[in-house]
Amino acid sequence: MAELNVPTMADMAASGQTPEVLFWVGCAGSFDQRAQKVTRSFVKILNHLNIKFAVLGKEESCTGDPAKRAGNEFVFQMLALQNIDVLNGYSVKKIVTTCPHCFNILKNEYPSLGGNYEVLHHSTFLQKLIDEGKIKITDTETFKGKKITYHDSCYLGRANEIYEAPRKVLEELDAELVEMKSCKTKGLCCGAGGAQMFKEDEKGDKRINIERVEQALETNAQIVASACPFCSTMLTDGVKAKDKLQVKVFDIAELLAAGQGLETVNLQ
Amino acid sequence: MITILQTVLFIALCGVAGFFAFKGYRRVYRNIMLGKKANYSDNPSQRWSNLLLVALGQKKMFKNIKPAILHVFIYVGFVITQIELIEVFIDGFTGGHRRIYHAVENIPFLRGFYVFTVSFIEVASLFVLFATIAFLVRRWILRVPRLNKPELKGWPIKDATIILLAELYLLTCIFSMNTGDMALAHGEYGFLVSGWLAPLISGFNTTVIEVIEKVGWWGHIIGVLGFLVYLPYSKHLHIILAFPNTYFGRLTPKGYIPNMPEITKEIKLMMNPEAAPAEVSNEPIKFGAKDVFDLTWKNLLDAYTCTECGRCSAACPANITGKKLSPRKIMMDTRDRLEEVGRSMEANGGVWKEDGKSLIENGYISVEELRACTTCNACVEECPVMISPLEIIVQLRRNLVMEESNAPNEWTGMFANMENNGAPWQFSQQDRLNWEKA
């Protein structure tokens, strides 16, 4: 597999260059093994299209989202103010991220702390590339006759009203897009938001991701598409718990990379 | 003599009802104003548009078509029926009978308009009757799940039933008043629905028919005034507060949780101690909300606006999967605690005396409920009158975490990781680019 070309902001600044866009990788994209693959798929697309981007690398910190949603405004603002210092230090104007939580907080909550950027989620970013005719689907076999169902991330959907962009990305593939019982504004949460990802569930009858995966299985889709690393984890766990390993969970970036022949996805 | 007595009685009735209604609404206003200041006056054109579309136009109700149609029947019927009150008041104050009709009876066009209006009210009332019965059936026979949740046990479900029965009572009064008149005047008025009903009673002697008409007339106005007095003590107050609540609704993206400027100040001071402000406020800063006083007036308006329909809880992922959290209960508890505070203030001559309780625990919102929220905004999305249970949840969580250091162990570890290595997990910041090589 070809080496990825991942310039950092520090490299770019040292050579006097400015990237078009900063790719905010996020904690999941940096550290979670499954999400790392999504990060790589997204970079493959960026590299393939020769898009001049950079990452912060070791200078990136958590945006503070889980702390903020758990109620710890101190930790959130400490991280946010540090991140804003770094971002403003590099005069960053435009950010793209593969995580809806990073997207939401950078877009909505950083401005009043002094961080003003154009922030895009990778679904919108990819949709724009599609609209500009830059994405060429070369693999028409992998997805032929397959059903894909898209799971709306709360922080992309209800939180920021982005419902169509990820669907547009999936429509590029030669597959049938089917909807779950609860979708778009009524989309059911995967159970990870509000820092639930980082703690045990409260007492109840069922885990939320199981409820959601049951809805996904009802569609008979072979692929559950997600646009959030936390949703992906929750859905993958749910599919395992339901013993339906033939159903695969992928991020839209992985699927689009596969469509362009940049990635192989295992649907067996 | 009788007419004067009736006028006096009518005026006295209106006066007494007006007095108690005024007290009730003033109490609600005072309680809402116990909340913290918050500015919701930006972008008035967007706000008017929300009021017109969401409150007046019921836009969000139509996500759920069946109850939306039934609700529109009652809502439109209720508004239209009030037209008849104009004449009721004129007759009441002057001791007359159908004064508007008699003023226009010789002008064919206006007479026709009068008869059409009353007939229209009668037809609308039939729709209200249908919808009210349908609502009773949904609540008591079909037992729609969201209308039969644990938080509705006791007073809330009684309140809901009282309102529906009151609707039936008002309809009965309107029809007996109109039917009585139709029977007495041998159909001269020409009202539509009471015209069908009149033959049922026209065989009775005149006195009986007069009693039917009078009971209807007085019963109607007593019902309306009683309703007015009852409203500020009922979940049904949404018929009024839906309008200000949608006007003052949040215009920011749902994902936005406002930052706390008081914390920004502290952190900036920590990062740069030399930039200490000349004067330091001695007022102790309180982080997040522990009681109703710490919430904003908008949160409290939300609480009084809630009509306990439960669309929020039916959409809540935590509630669906059997967790204790119910966004509707968050709103009900907030209102109930606020009412308790209000009553206590009244008992102490308008002054608040600490009662050792708060909105968290004490039979109100439990820590377990607060912990179960995924901040997914499904409740906010669902609410037909733009209430945000989430905003209250987040403010209470802030109190738990920052004032009480009350967080599950996993969260405490997560906070420490975020502070020490810039990630919620225990990975080194130096390894942030490892994905490149994997």
XYZ file of C-alpha atoms in Angstrom:
706
model
C 0.000 0.000 0.000
C 1.277 3.409 -0.911
C 2.723 5.569 1.834
C 0.414 8.242 3.103
C 1.515 11.801 2.715
C 0.604 13.541 5.966
C 2.218 16.949 6.371
C 1.942 18.655 9.745
C 1.234 22.335 10.253
C 4.686 22.678 11.813
C 6.322 21.234 8.640
C 4.261 23.484 6.445
C 5.000 26.584 8.485
C 8.716 25.743 8.486
C 8.723 25.629 4.698
C 6.604 28.766 4.443
C 3.546 26.968 3.062
C -0.109 27.321 3.940
C -2.470 24.392 3.485
C -5.930 24.849 1.981
C -7.455 23.065 4.909
C -6.479 21.722 8.297
C -7.556 18.133 8.881
C -8.592 17.861 12.535
C -8.083 14.166 13.258
C -9.649 14.019 16.723
C -8.894 11.618 19.575
C -10.820 8.676 18.156
C -9.264 9.153 14.726
C -5.818 9.325 16.324
C -5.983 6.518 18.840
C -8.933 4.177 18.277
C -7.798 1.330 16.036
C -11.020 1.185 14.070
C -11.222 4.968 13.665
C -7.549 5.127 12.615
C -8.559 3.212 9.495
C -11.139 5.883 8.712
C -8.506 8.574 9.177
C -6.280 6.740 6.708
C -9.095 6.304 4.193
C -9.882 9.985 4.339
C -6.209 10.903 3.879
C -6.029 8.523 0.914
C -8.819 10.495 -0.731
C -7.084 13.790 0.071
C -3.766 12.480 -1.282
C -5.431 11.003 -4.355
C -6.992 14.360 -5.222
C -3.781 16.247 -4.384
C -5.534 18.386 -1.822
C -3.106 20.515 0.115
C -3.894 19.776 3.725
C -2.069 19.465 7.015
C -2.670 18.014 10.468
C -1.620 19.396 13.841
C -0.178 16.034 14.845
C 1.342 16.193 18.309
C 0.031 19.711 18.742
C -3.588 18.577 18.569
C -5.512 18.025 21.801
C -8.985 16.801 22.548
C -11.520 19.532 21.694
C -13.047 19.083 25.170
C -16.388 17.714 23.953
C -16.857 14.820 26.388
C -15.878 17.016 29.342
C -18.262 19.768 28.284
C -21.193 17.380 27.821
C -20.440 15.653 31.117
C -20.635 19.041 32.837
C -16.941 19.844 33.234
C -16.738 23.257 31.636
C -13.304 23.833 33.237
C -11.580 21.003 31.425
C -13.406 21.883 28.219
C -12.368 25.515 28.244
C -8.795 24.719 29.250
C -8.422 22.465 26.221
C -10.372 24.803 23.960
C -8.253 27.823 24.839
C -5.040 25.818 24.283
C -6.302 24.539 20.943
C -7.384 28.016 19.887
C -3.891 29.324 20.734
C -2.355 26.687 18.482
C -4.883 27.153 15.657
C -4.649 30.939 15.721
C -0.870 30.677 15.930
C -0.964 28.982 12.520
C -3.649 31.402 11.267
C -5.918 28.487 10.437
C -8.962 29.514 8.393
C -10.577 26.252 7.350
C -10.901 22.951 9.214
C -12.242 19.571 8.144
C -12.820 16.765 10.610
C -14.108 13.193 10.444
C -15.717 13.466 13.891
C -19.141 15.143 14.327
C -18.352 15.917 17.961
C -15.174 17.787 17.028
C -17.092 19.411 14.169
C -19.912 20.624 16.398
C -17.742 22.027 19.138
C -15.226 23.678 16.785
C -18.023 25.199 14.747
C -20.427 26.232 17.503
C -18.556 26.572 20.770
C -15.067 27.750 19.836
C -16.090 31.094 18.279
C -17.077 32.812 21.523
C -13.732 31.720 23.009
C -11.840 33.374 20.183
C -11.639 30.521 17.676
C -13.308 31.534 14.408
C -12.866 29.099 11.544
C -14.808 27.685 8.655
C -15.458 24.186 9.951
C -16.600 21.321 7.745
C -17.477 17.778 8.566
C -15.909 15.319 6.130
C -19.372 14.391 4.798
C -19.908 17.962 3.572
C -16.303 18.175 2.403
C -16.646 14.990 0.358
C -20.036 16.011 -0.975
C -18.500 19.246 -2.269
C -15.764 17.272 -4.025
C -18.465 15.110 -5.599
C -20.429 18.176 -6.694
C -17.266 19.568 -8.260
C -16.879 16.349 -10.225
C -13.582 15.482 -8.589
C -14.525 12.054 -7.299
C -14.416 9.271 -9.907
C -15.927 5.965 -8.944
C -13.826 3.227 -10.519
C -14.918 0.195 -8.507
C -18.426 -0.647 -9.656
C -18.324 -4.279 -8.506
C -17.883 -4.166 -4.713
C -21.203 -2.513 -3.942
C -23.311 -3.898 -6.788
C -26.605 -5.257 -5.456
C -25.697 -4.334 -1.896
C -27.942 -2.461 0.490
C -26.512 0.318 2.618
C -28.339 1.961 5.507
C -27.034 5.230 6.882
C -27.076 5.918 10.614
C -27.509 9.633 11.419
C -25.066 10.929 13.982
C -26.909 13.179 16.466
C -24.143 15.773 16.375
C -24.274 15.959 12.596
C -28.040 15.568 12.145
C -30.197 17.180 14.779
C -27.337 19.205 16.240
C -26.313 20.794 12.941
C -28.999 19.728 10.480
C -26.659 17.859 8.133
C -28.741 15.005 6.800
C -28.181 15.057 3.058
C -24.395 15.349 2.640
C -23.526 11.856 3.943
C -26.378 10.367 1.908
C -25.117 12.148 -1.210
C -21.717 10.552 -0.625
C -23.298 7.092 -0.395
C -25.429 7.674 -3.485
C -22.203 7.835 -5.488
C -21.712 4.124 -4.868
C -23.495 1.549 -6.962
C -25.606 0.350 -4.062
C -29.156 0.712 -2.814
C -29.602 3.198 0.028
C -32.292 2.116 2.487
C -33.559 4.030 5.530
C -34.098 2.763 9.046
C -37.391 3.185 10.897
C -35.947 6.210 12.715
C -33.894 8.426 10.469
C -32.910 12.028 9.845
C -34.593 14.318 12.430
C -35.952 11.221 14.151
C -32.663 9.326 14.024
C -32.031 7.230 17.112
C -28.820 7.911 19.013
C -26.138 5.196 19.068
C -25.758 5.688 22.818
C -22.275 7.233 22.879
C -22.970 10.972 23.075
C -22.897 13.130 26.166
C -19.766 11.274 27.369
C -21.740 8.008 27.668
C -18.974 6.480 25.543
C -16.644 6.779 28.507
C -18.771 5.241 31.245
C -21.000 2.283 32.011
C -24.680 2.637 31.070
C -27.189 3.566 33.722
C -29.538 0.758 34.715
C -32.098 -0.115 32.051
C -33.651 -2.920 30.002
C -31.365 -2.676 27.024
C -28.322 -0.923 25.655
C -29.111 1.925 23.248
C -26.755 0.598 20.550
C -28.671 -2.715 20.562
C -31.950 -0.886 19.973
C -30.345 0.997 17.096
C -28.703 -2.060 15.557
C -32.052 -3.863 15.644
C -33.462 -1.038 13.524
C -30.502 -1.358 11.152
C -30.952 -5.130 10.864
C -34.656 -4.683 10.029
C -33.585 -3.019 6.769
C -31.667 -6.159 5.659
C -28.773 -3.933 4.659
C -25.358 -5.597 4.395
C -23.606 -2.350 5.235
C -24.355 0.105 8.011
C -22.762 3.410 7.099
C -21.756 5.890 9.737
C -20.103 9.294 9.720
C -18.898 9.328 13.323
C -16.166 7.272 15.006
C -18.209 6.860 18.199
C -21.327 5.766 16.333
C -19.153 3.280 14.402
C -17.854 1.756 17.623
C -21.304 1.516 19.142
C -22.843 0.012 16.016
C -19.992 -2.480 15.590
C -20.441 -3.590 19.207
C -24.178 -3.896 18.626
C -23.773 -5.998 15.504
C -21.404 -8.308 17.413
C -23.809 -8.577 20.330
C -26.600 -9.548 17.933
C -24.234 -12.097 16.365
C -24.718 -10.646 12.889
C -21.100 -10.395 11.874
C -22.045 -10.596 8.193
C -23.363 -7.026 8.562
C -20.475 -4.564 8.306
C -20.132 -1.104 9.752
C -18.125 1.385 7.698
C -17.515 5.079 7.714
C -18.622 6.955 4.590
C -14.967 7.889 3.932
C -13.959 4.217 3.833
C -16.795 3.412 1.451
C -16.031 6.331 -0.832
C -12.310 5.458 -0.801
C -13.241 1.900 -1.784
C -15.451 3.211 -4.583
C -12.419 5.047 -5.940
C -10.307 1.924 -5.714
C -8.161 3.453 -2.964
C -9.240 1.000 -0.328
C -10.530 -2.531 -0.117
C -13.474 -3.216 2.121
C -14.224 -6.712 3.259
C -17.919 -7.414 2.928
C -17.710 -11.137 3.708
C -85.703 43.180 38.996
C -84.561 39.772 37.835
C -82.459 41.373 35.062
C -80.700 43.697 37.506
C -80.015 40.781 39.810
C -78.597 38.834 36.876
C -76.368 41.712 35.820
C -75.079 42.144 39.359
C -74.452 38.430 39.645
C -72.674 38.388 36.286
C -70.435 41.323 37.149
C -69.663 39.836 40.567
C -68.770 36.526 38.945
C -66.450 38.172 36.426
C -64.884 40.256 39.186
C -64.181 37.287 41.432
C -62.859 35.186 38.530
C -60.766 38.090 37.295
C -59.264 38.568 40.746
C -58.281 34.949 41.188
C -57.085 34.622 37.602
C -54.917 37.720 38.010
C -53.412 36.259 41.186
C -52.732 32.968 39.430
C -51.039 34.444 36.379
C -49.078 36.939 38.468
C -47.800 34.015 40.541
C -46.621 32.198 37.405
C -44.920 35.352 36.137
C -43.206 35.974 39.482
C -41.982 32.368 39.620
C -40.574 32.491 36.093
C -38.763 35.706 36.946
C -36.976 33.934 39.804
C -34.713 32.526 37.095
C -31.399 34.033 36.071
C -31.231 36.715 33.421
C -30.698 35.608 29.844
C -31.072 37.527 26.638
C -33.477 36.213 24.024
C -34.288 39.426 22.216
C -32.016 39.121 19.171
C -33.357 38.581 15.665
C -37.024 39.543 16.252
C -38.094 38.667 12.702
C -36.947 35.063 13.120
C -38.686 34.992 16.498
C -41.992 36.235 15.097
C -41.696 33.698 12.342
C -41.224 30.920 14.917
C -44.204 32.144 16.905
C -46.395 32.205 13.793
C -45.241 28.884 12.355
C -44.661 26.799 15.454
C -47.255 28.115 17.917
C -49.992 29.547 15.717
C -49.302 27.261 12.741
C -48.605 24.087 14.800
C -45.752 23.242 12.430
C -43.941 20.823 14.741
C -47.153 19.061 15.755
C -47.546 17.778 12.208
C -44.594 15.434 12.537
C -47.151 13.138 14.118
C -50.221 13.442 11.929
C -53.049 11.749 13.874
C -52.768 13.653 17.153
C -51.922 16.783 15.148
C -55.284 16.729 13.361
C -57.225 16.019 16.554
C -55.293 18.795 18.287
C -56.097 21.252 15.489
C -59.819 20.441 15.868
C -59.717 21.402 19.539
C -57.367 24.347 19.042
C -59.311 25.935 16.175
C -62.647 25.053 17.772
C -61.553 26.588 21.065
C -60.516 29.841 19.396
C -63.658 30.067 17.236
C -65.992 29.321 20.130
C -64.659 32.377 21.927
C -66.463 34.562 19.352
C -69.720 33.659 21.032
C -68.307 35.074 24.266
C -68.606 38.593 22.825
C -72.372 38.370 22.902
C -72.369 36.478 26.196
C -70.489 39.374 27.795
C -72.711 42.036 26.201
C -75.821 40.202 27.404
C -74.310 39.592 30.817
C -73.328 43.186 31.472
C -76.555 44.676 30.098
C -78.965 42.006 31.276
C -80.173 41.428 27.727
C -80.614 38.352 25.612
C -78.939 37.784 22.234
C -78.451 41.548 21.879
C -76.315 41.291 18.776
C -78.935 39.173 17.034
C -81.723 41.575 17.891
C -79.644 44.534 16.775
C -79.144 43.040 13.325
C -82.267 40.910 12.855
C -83.815 43.344 10.366
C -80.686 43.761 8.281
C -80.653 40.615 6.135
C -76.955 40.648 5.362
C -75.821 41.091 8.986
C -78.473 38.709 10.265
C -77.229 36.130 7.795
C -73.672 36.710 8.970
C -74.719 36.287 12.610
C -76.529 33.026 11.904
C -73.621 31.774 9.830
C -71.143 32.605 12.601
C -73.109 30.814 15.304
C -73.687 27.839 13.003
C -69.983 27.783 12.204
C -69.198 27.755 15.925
C -71.610 24.863 16.336
C -69.989 22.844 13.574
C -66.530 23.593 15.000
C -67.875 22.441 18.361
C -68.840 19.102 16.820
C -65.233 18.672 15.694
C -64.073 19.572 19.214
C -66.479 16.988 20.591
C -65.079 14.340 18.283
C -61.461 15.207 19.106
C -62.078 15.390 22.846
C -63.656 11.949 22.874
C -60.794 10.667 20.720
C -58.279 12.072 23.213
C -60.099 10.438 26.127
C -60.084 7.151 24.209
C -56.363 7.464 23.453
C -55.605 8.179 27.093
C -57.934 5.738 28.827
C -58.838 2.963 26.364
C -56.053 2.711 23.764
C -53.601 3.684 26.505
C -51.090 5.328 24.175
C -47.763 4.529 25.888
C -46.476 8.090 26.190
C -49.689 9.106 27.986
C -49.332 6.363 30.581
C -45.807 6.714 31.917
C -44.944 6.592 35.622
C -44.274 10.332 35.904
C -47.936 11.005 35.075
C -49.312 9.043 38.048
C -51.511 11.039 40.379
C -52.179 14.701 39.722
C -50.844 14.981 36.127
C -53.206 12.384 34.716
C -56.097 13.841 36.722
C -55.249 17.295 35.409
C -55.292 15.989 31.836
C -58.650 14.287 32.371
C -60.162 17.333 34.093
C -59.277 19.444 31.066
C -60.874 16.988 28.645
C -64.002 16.666 30.775
C -64.161 20.460 31.034
C -64.172 20.604 27.238
C -67.129 18.226 27.165
C -68.888 20.316 29.824
C -68.376 23.544 27.832
C -69.686 21.918 24.660
C -72.776 20.641 26.480
C -73.421 24.168 27.771
C -73.039 25.773 24.349
C -75.420 23.295 22.771
C -78.049 23.496 25.523
C -77.945 27.305 25.358
C -78.379 27.404 21.578
C -80.849 24.527 21.464
C -82.927 26.144 24.207
C -83.082 29.368 22.217
C -83.961 27.545 19.026
C -86.782 25.648 20.739
C -88.127 28.784 22.446
C -88.095 30.837 19.252
C -89.455 27.969 17.162
C -86.328 27.887 15.061
C -86.376 31.598 14.256
C -82.596 31.953 14.756
C -81.822 29.320 12.175
C -78.710 27.865 13.823
C -77.473 24.715 12.124
C -76.634 22.064 14.719
C -78.980 23.261 17.462
C -81.647 23.284 14.746
C -81.247 19.506 14.555
C -81.288 19.200 18.337
C -84.227 21.544 19.061
C -86.988 19.022 18.170
C -85.671 16.800 20.981
C -86.763 19.334 23.608
C -89.476 21.338 21.875
C -92.124 19.084 23.403
C -91.216 20.208 26.946
C -93.078 23.084 28.496
C -91.616 26.557 28.054
C -90.294 26.843 31.609
C -88.259 23.679 31.243
C -86.835 24.891 27.946
C -86.031 28.247 29.535
C -84.186 26.459 32.309
C -82.238 24.431 29.748
C -81.244 27.649 27.978
C -80.346 29.495 31.216
C -78.369 26.580 32.615
C -76.479 26.432 29.333
C -75.809 30.162 29.291
C -74.668 30.423 32.941
C -72.936 27.087 32.794
C -70.957 28.255 29.774
C -69.754 31.510 31.291
C -68.991 29.872 34.651
C -67.057 27.199 32.769
C -65.073 29.755 30.794
C -64.236 31.813 33.879
C -63.395 28.689 35.864
C -61.091 27.587 33.066
C -59.354 30.951 33.164
C -58.738 30.612 36.906
C -57.699 26.956 36.636
C -55.202 27.412 33.796
C -52.247 28.809 35.788
C -52.415 25.736 38.022
C -52.544 23.314 35.123
C -50.332 21.800 32.454
C -52.943 23.239 30.107
C -51.292 26.654 30.465
C -49.504 25.804 27.214
C -52.428 27.341 25.320
C -51.084 30.722 26.427
C -47.376 30.130 27.068
C -46.752 28.325 23.768
C -46.719 31.778 22.185
C -44.028 33.489 24.307
C -42.116 30.231 24.538
C -41.769 29.852 20.787
C -40.963 33.548 20.438
C -38.166 33.202 22.980
C -37.098 29.819 21.583
C -33.417 29.130 20.953
C -32.219 30.201 17.525
C -28.732 28.651 17.757
C -27.946 25.197 16.306
C -29.195 22.476 18.644
C -25.660 21.194 19.122
C -24.558 24.460 20.699
C -24.264 24.490 24.465
C -23.456 28.017 25.636
C -20.007 28.524 27.125
C -19.638 29.852 30.663
C -17.876 33.251 30.524
C -17.137 33.166 34.272
C -14.956 30.100 33.662
C -13.166 31.675 30.712
C -12.188 34.489 33.058
C -10.805 32.080 35.671
C -8.817 30.067 33.148
C -7.340 33.127 31.493
C -6.260 34.264 34.944
C -4.721 30.850 35.589
C -2.830 30.910 32.288
C -1.697 34.481 32.769
C -1.766 35.550 36.462
C -0.352 39.022 35.747
C -3.491 39.921 33.842
C -5.500 39.837 37.084
C -8.444 42.211 36.974
C -8.133 45.309 39.185
C -11.205 44.512 41.195
C -12.161 41.019 42.154
C -15.845 40.393 42.725
C -16.559 39.031 46.178
C -19.717 37.307 45.112
C -19.122 33.577 45.240
C -19.354 32.069 41.768
C -21.640 29.087 41.510
C -21.074 26.705 38.636
C -24.069 25.124 36.992
C -27.518 24.797 38.501
C -28.559 23.086 41.692
C -31.941 24.714 42.108
C -34.505 26.619 40.072
C -32.884 29.977 40.907
C -29.740 28.889 39.053
C -31.631 28.157 35.850
C -32.536 30.939 33.414
C -36.024 32.430 33.230
C -36.312 30.740 29.835
C -35.748 27.317 31.409
C -38.522 28.150 33.891
C -40.817 29.410 31.125
C -40.129 26.091 29.368
C -41.233 24.269 32.508
C -44.539 26.141 32.762
C -45.142 25.744 29.016
C -44.794 21.959 29.079
C -48.161 20.271 28.638
C -46.741 16.844 29.441
C -47.487 15.331 26.032
C -44.407 13.122 26.325
C -43.215 13.267 22.717
C -39.777 14.031 24.165
C -39.676 10.935 26.334
C -41.059 8.713 23.586
C -38.089 9.779 21.428
C -35.462 9.687 24.203
C -32.983 6.836 23.599
C -32.381 6.462 27.332
C -36.089 6.310 28.108
C -36.826 3.899 25.234
C -34.236 1.467 26.589
C -35.622 1.510 30.109
C -33.361 4.023 31.833
C -34.858 6.278 34.469
C -34.356 9.453 32.459
C -37.513 11.008 31.044
C -37.126 14.489 29.556
C -40.773 15.186 30.333
C -40.107 14.455 33.997
C -37.193 16.926 33.903
C -39.666 19.642 32.903
C -42.341 18.523 35.377
C -39.869 18.345 38.258
C -38.517 21.790 37.426
C -42.020 23.230 37.472
C -43.015 21.352 40.625
C -39.919 22.530 42.492
C -40.552 26.075 41.271
C -44.132 25.857 42.530
C -42.861 24.618 45.894
C -40.440 27.539 46.078
C -43.239 29.934 45.144
C -45.571 28.571 47.832
C -42.845 28.769 50.419
C -42.170 32.393 49.476
C -45.851 33.223 49.815
C -45.878 31.663 53.273
C -42.888 33.829 54.227
C -44.269 37.159 53.054
C -42.689 37.005 49.619
C -39.173 36.280 50.858
C -37.253 33.106 50.017
C -36.025 31.153 53.008
C -33.607 28.296 52.342
C -35.487 25.028 52.806
C -32.532 22.679 52.596
C -33.848 21.157 49.381
C -32.937 21.625 45.738
C -33.961 20.496 42.267
C -31.437 17.638 42.400
C -32.639 14.578 44.341
C -35.159 15.539 47.116
C -37.830 13.709 45.145
C -37.096 15.787 42.070
C -34.420 15.029 39.436
C -32.109 12.208 40.451
C -28.412 11.930 39.664
C -29.151 8.656 37.889
C -31.526 10.416 35.504
C -28.981 13.130 34.760
C -26.283 10.561 34.078
C -28.342 8.712 31.477
C -28.582 11.578 28.949
C -26.683 11.166 25.665
C -27.286 14.850 24.730
C -28.730 13.583 21.440
C -31.311 16.402 21.166
C -34.160 14.035 20.263
C -36.282 15.592 23.036
C -35.538 19.124 21.820
C -36.318 18.152 18.234
C -39.631 16.560 19.201
C -41.073 19.303 21.416
C -43.921 21.044 19.549
C -43.409 24.250 21.573
C -39.599 24.490 21.491
C -38.802 23.446 25.048
C -35.259 22.283 25.836
C -34.991 19.673 28.587
C -31.350 19.249 27.526
C -30.367 22.748 28.621
C -31.573 22.005 32.141
C -29.841 18.615 32.188
C -26.505 20.144 31.184
C -26.743 22.865 33.830
C -27.525 20.322 36.541
C -24.655 18.110 35.346
C -22.336 21.102 35.665
C -23.338 21.500 39.278
C -22.779 17.816 40.017
C -19.353 17.749 38.398
C -17.925 21.158 39.232
C -19.532 21.966 42.600
C -20.081 18.550 44.124
C -17.265 16.637 42.403
C -19.953 14.062 41.825
C -18.997 12.092 38.717
C -18.760 8.374 37.986
C -15.187 7.059 38.381
C -14.809 6.567 34.652
C -15.566 10.232 34.103
C -13.112 11.333 36.761
C -10.456 9.285 34.965
C -11.516 10.744 31.637
C -11.224 14.316 32.952
C -7.757 13.543 34.285
C -6.674 12.071 30.945
C -7.990 15.074 29.092
C -6.117 17.447 31.387
C -2.879 15.472 31.433
C -2.554 14.064 27.943
C -5.162 15.892 25.882
C -7.343 12.864 25.135
C -10.147 11.103 26.985
C -8.069 7.902 26.941
C -4.712 7.253 28.476
C -2.637 7.736 25.345
C 0.347 9.997 25.059
C -0.038 13.162 23.025
C 3.290 12.204 21.438
C 1.550 9.230 19.793
C -1.084 11.305 18.002
C 0.382 10.593 14.596
C 0.756 6.838 15.046
C -2.275 6.175 12.846
C -0.132 7.173 9.900
C 2.043 4.093 10.285
C -0.509 1.521 11.405
